[in-house]
Short mmCIF file of C-alpha atoms in Angstrom, two decimals:
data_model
loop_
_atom_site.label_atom_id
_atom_site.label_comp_id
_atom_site.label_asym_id
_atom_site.label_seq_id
_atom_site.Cartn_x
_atom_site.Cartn_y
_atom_site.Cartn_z
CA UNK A 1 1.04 -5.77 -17.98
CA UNK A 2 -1.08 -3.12 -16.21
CA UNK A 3 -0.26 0.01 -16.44
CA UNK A 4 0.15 1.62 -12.71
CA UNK A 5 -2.08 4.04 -11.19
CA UNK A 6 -2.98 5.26 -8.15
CA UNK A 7 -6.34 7.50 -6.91
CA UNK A 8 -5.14 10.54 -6.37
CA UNK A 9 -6.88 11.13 -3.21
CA UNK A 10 -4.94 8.03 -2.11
CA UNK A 11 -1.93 10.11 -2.84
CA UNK A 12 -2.90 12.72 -1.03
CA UNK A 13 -3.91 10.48 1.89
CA UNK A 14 0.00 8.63 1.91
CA UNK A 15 1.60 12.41 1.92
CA UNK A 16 -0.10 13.06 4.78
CA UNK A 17 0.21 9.71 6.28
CA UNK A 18 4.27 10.72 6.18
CA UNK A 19 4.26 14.19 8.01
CA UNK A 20 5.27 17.15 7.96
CA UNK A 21 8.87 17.23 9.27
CA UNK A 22 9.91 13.79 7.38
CA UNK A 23 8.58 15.27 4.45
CA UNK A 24 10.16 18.39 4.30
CA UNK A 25 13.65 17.11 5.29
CA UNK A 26 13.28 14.37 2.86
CA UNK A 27 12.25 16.66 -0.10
CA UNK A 28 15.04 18.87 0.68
CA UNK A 29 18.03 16.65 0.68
CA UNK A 30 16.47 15.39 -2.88
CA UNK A 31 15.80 18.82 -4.33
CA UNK A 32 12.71 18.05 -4.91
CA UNK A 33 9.91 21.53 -4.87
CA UNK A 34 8.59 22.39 -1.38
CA UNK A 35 5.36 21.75 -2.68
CA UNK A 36 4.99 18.50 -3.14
CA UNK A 37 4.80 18.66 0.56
CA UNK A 38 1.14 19.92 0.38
CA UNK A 39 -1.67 17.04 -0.14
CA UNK A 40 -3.73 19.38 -2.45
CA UNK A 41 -1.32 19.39 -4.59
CA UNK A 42 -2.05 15.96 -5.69
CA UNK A 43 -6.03 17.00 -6.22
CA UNK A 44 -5.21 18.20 -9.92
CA UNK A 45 -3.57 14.93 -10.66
CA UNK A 46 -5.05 12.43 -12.63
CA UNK A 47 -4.25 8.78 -11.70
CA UNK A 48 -0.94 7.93 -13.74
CA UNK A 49 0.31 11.11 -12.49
CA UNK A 50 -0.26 10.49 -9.23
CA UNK A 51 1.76 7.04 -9.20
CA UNK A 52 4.82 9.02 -11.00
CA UNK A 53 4.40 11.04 -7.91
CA UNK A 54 3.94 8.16 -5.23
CA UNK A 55 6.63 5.88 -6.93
CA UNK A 56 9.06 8.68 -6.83
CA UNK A 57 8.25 9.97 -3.20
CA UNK A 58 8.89 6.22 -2.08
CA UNK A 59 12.06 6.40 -3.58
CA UNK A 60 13.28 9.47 -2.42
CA UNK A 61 12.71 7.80 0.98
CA UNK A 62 14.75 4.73 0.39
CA UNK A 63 16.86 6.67 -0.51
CA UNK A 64 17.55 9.44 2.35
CA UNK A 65 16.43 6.59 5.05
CA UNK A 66 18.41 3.85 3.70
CA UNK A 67 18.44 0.85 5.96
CA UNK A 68 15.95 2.40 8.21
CA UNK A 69 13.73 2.93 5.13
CA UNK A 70 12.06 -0.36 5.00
CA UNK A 71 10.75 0.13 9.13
CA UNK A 72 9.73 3.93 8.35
CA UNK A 73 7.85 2.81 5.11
CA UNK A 74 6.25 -0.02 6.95
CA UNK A 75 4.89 2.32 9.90
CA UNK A 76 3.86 4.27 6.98
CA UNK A 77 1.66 1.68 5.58
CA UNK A 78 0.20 0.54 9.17
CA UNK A 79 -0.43 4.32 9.26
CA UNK A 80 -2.10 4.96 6.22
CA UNK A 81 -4.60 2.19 6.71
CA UNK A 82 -6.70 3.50 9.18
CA UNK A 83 -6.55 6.75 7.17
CA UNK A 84 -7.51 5.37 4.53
CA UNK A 85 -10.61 3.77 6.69
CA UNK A 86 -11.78 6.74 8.24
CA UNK A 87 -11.98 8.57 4.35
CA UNK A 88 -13.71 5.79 2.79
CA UNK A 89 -16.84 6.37 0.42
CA UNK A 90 -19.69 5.05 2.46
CA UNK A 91 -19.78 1.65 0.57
CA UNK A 92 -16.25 0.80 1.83
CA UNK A 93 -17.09 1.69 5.35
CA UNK A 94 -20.31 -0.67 4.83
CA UNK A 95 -17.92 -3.38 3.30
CA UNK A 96 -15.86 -2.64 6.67
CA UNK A 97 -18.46 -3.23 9.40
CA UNK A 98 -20.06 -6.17 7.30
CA UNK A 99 -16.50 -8.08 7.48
CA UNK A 100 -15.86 -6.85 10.93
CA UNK A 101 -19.23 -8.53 11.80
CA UNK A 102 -17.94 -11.91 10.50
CA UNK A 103 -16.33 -14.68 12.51
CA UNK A 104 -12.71 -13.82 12.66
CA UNK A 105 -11.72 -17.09 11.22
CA UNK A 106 -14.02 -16.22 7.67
CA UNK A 107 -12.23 -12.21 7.92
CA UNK A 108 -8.86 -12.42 6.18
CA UNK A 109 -9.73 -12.79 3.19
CA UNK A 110 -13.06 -10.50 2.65
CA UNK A 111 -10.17 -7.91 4.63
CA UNK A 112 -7.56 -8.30 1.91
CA UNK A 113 -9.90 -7.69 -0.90
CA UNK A 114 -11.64 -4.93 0.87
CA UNK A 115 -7.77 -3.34 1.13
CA UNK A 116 -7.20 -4.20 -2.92
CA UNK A 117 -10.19 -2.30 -3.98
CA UNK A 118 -9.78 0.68 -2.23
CA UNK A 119 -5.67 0.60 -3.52
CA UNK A 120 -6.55 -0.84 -7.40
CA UNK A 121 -7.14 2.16 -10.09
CA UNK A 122 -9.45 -0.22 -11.77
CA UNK A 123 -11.20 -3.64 -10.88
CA UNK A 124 -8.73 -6.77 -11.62
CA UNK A 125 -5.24 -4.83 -10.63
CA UNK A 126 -5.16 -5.92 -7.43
CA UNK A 127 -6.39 -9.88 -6.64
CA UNK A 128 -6.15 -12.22 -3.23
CA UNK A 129 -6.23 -15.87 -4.24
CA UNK A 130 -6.45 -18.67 -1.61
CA UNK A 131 -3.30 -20.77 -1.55
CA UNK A 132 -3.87 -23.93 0.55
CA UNK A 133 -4.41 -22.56 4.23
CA UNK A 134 -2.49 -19.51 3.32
CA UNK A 135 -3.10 -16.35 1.05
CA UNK A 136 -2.25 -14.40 -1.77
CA UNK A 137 -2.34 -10.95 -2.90
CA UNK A 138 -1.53 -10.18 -6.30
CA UNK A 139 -0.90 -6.59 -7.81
CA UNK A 140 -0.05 -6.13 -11.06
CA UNK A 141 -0.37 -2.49 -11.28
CA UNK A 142 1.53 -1.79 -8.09
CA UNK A 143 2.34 2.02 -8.73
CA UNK A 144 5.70 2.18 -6.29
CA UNK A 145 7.29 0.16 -8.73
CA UNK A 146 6.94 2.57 -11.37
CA UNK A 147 10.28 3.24 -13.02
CA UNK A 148 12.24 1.68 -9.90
CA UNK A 149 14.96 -1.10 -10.28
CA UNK A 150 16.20 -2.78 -7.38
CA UNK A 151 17.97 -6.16 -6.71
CA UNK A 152 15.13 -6.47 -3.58
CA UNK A 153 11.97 -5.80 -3.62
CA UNK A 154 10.36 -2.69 -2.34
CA UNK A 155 6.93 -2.37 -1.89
CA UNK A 156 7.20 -1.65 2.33
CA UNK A 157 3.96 0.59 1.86
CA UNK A 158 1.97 -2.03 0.36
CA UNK A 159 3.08 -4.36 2.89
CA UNK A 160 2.19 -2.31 6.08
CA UNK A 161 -1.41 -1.51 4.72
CA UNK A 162 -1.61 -5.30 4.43
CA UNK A 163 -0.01 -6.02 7.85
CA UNK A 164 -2.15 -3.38 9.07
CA UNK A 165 -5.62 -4.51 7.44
CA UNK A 166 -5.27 -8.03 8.87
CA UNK A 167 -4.46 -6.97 11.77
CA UNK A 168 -7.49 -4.73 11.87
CA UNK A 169 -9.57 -7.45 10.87
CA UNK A 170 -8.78 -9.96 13.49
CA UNK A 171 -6.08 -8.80 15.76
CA UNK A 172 -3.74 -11.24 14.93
CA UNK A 173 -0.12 -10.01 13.57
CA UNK A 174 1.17 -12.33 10.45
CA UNK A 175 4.10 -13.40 8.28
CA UNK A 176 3.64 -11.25 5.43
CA UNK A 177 6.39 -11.94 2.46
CA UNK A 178 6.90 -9.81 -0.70
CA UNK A 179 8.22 -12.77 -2.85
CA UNK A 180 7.87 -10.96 -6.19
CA UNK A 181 8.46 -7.56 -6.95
CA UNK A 182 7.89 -5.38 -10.49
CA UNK A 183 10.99 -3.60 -9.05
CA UNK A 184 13.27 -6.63 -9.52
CA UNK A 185 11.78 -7.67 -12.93
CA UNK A 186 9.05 -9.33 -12.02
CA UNK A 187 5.51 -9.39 -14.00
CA UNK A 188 3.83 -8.56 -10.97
CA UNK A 189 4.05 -7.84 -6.89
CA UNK A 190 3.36 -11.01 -4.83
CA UNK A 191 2.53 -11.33 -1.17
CA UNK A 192 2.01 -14.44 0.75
CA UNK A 193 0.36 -14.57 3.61
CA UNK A 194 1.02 -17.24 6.36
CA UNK A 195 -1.84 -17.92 7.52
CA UNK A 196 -0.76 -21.69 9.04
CA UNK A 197 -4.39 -22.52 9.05
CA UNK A 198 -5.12 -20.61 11.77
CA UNK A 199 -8.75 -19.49 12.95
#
């Protein structure tokens, strides 16, 4: 089993991706110190540190949002995508504009694994696998998972960057499923795409 990490620039990137306000009111009602509200913080992190922090920050939001958590942490993840975009190292914005250049029906895929190696630690934690006409990603390290239990799973981040990459590579909105979850005792996190062979 990999052992979950997370860039902590990427950190950064999601804290800010929440906002201010939500932050702060969230942090509060957890007791958790005012300045974990400030991205720099996360600078001196190294990478298992960080996904204590991003694990735990997820949580706290399940927790003060409940039911309305999953929709909040799902804009979240639409959100942080095009942050995470814009801040890319030159070689992922070159990766970008070289799958945005391909015909949309070749762009899911190239899209998905663009998305796993900017959010995997190290090569390998994060996979897409083709699964008849639809898709698969697989991550094993999948740092909001770290030290959570639920009976559901929980990765809503993960699966607004992914609803949010696809859409950004072909405009298209799609049936995204988390149908395994580290959370709920599962090896790994698991999303299938439904793709319906569509071009």
């Amino acid at each position: 089993m990999t052992q979950p990490a997370l860039s902590p620039a990427l950190m950064a990137l999601f804290v800010e991706t929440i906002g201010q306000d939500t932050f702060s009111a969230a942090l509060s009602k957890a007791g958790l110190p005012v300045e974990w509200a400030r991205p720099e913080k996360y600078a001196s992190m190294d990478a298992a540190q960080a996904a204590q922090s991003y694990a735990r920050l997820q949580s706290t939001l399940r927790t003060y949002y409940g039911r309305g958590a999953r929709g909040i942490l799902l804009r979240i993840g639409s959100n942080l995508w095009d942050r995470m975009i814009k801040d890319a190292p030159f070689s992922i914005k070159a990766q970008a504009s070289l799958i945005r250049g391909l015909p949309k029906s070749l762009r899911r895929k190239p899209a998905l694994e663009l998305l796993a190696r900017i959010l995997g630690a190290k090569r390998g934690d994060i996979t897409v696998h083709t699964l008849d006409l639809d898709l698969l990603l697989v991550d094993r390290a999948s740092p909001a998972t770290l030290d959570q239990s639920d009976d559901t799973p929980i990765c809503f981040v993960t699966l607004g960057l992914i609803r949010e990459c696809l859409y950004w590579a072909v405009g298209e909105e799609h049936d995204i499923e988390e149908r395994a979850c580290r959370a709920t005792g599962a090896r790994q996190c698991e999303f299938k795409i439904t793709t319906g062979g569509r071009s």
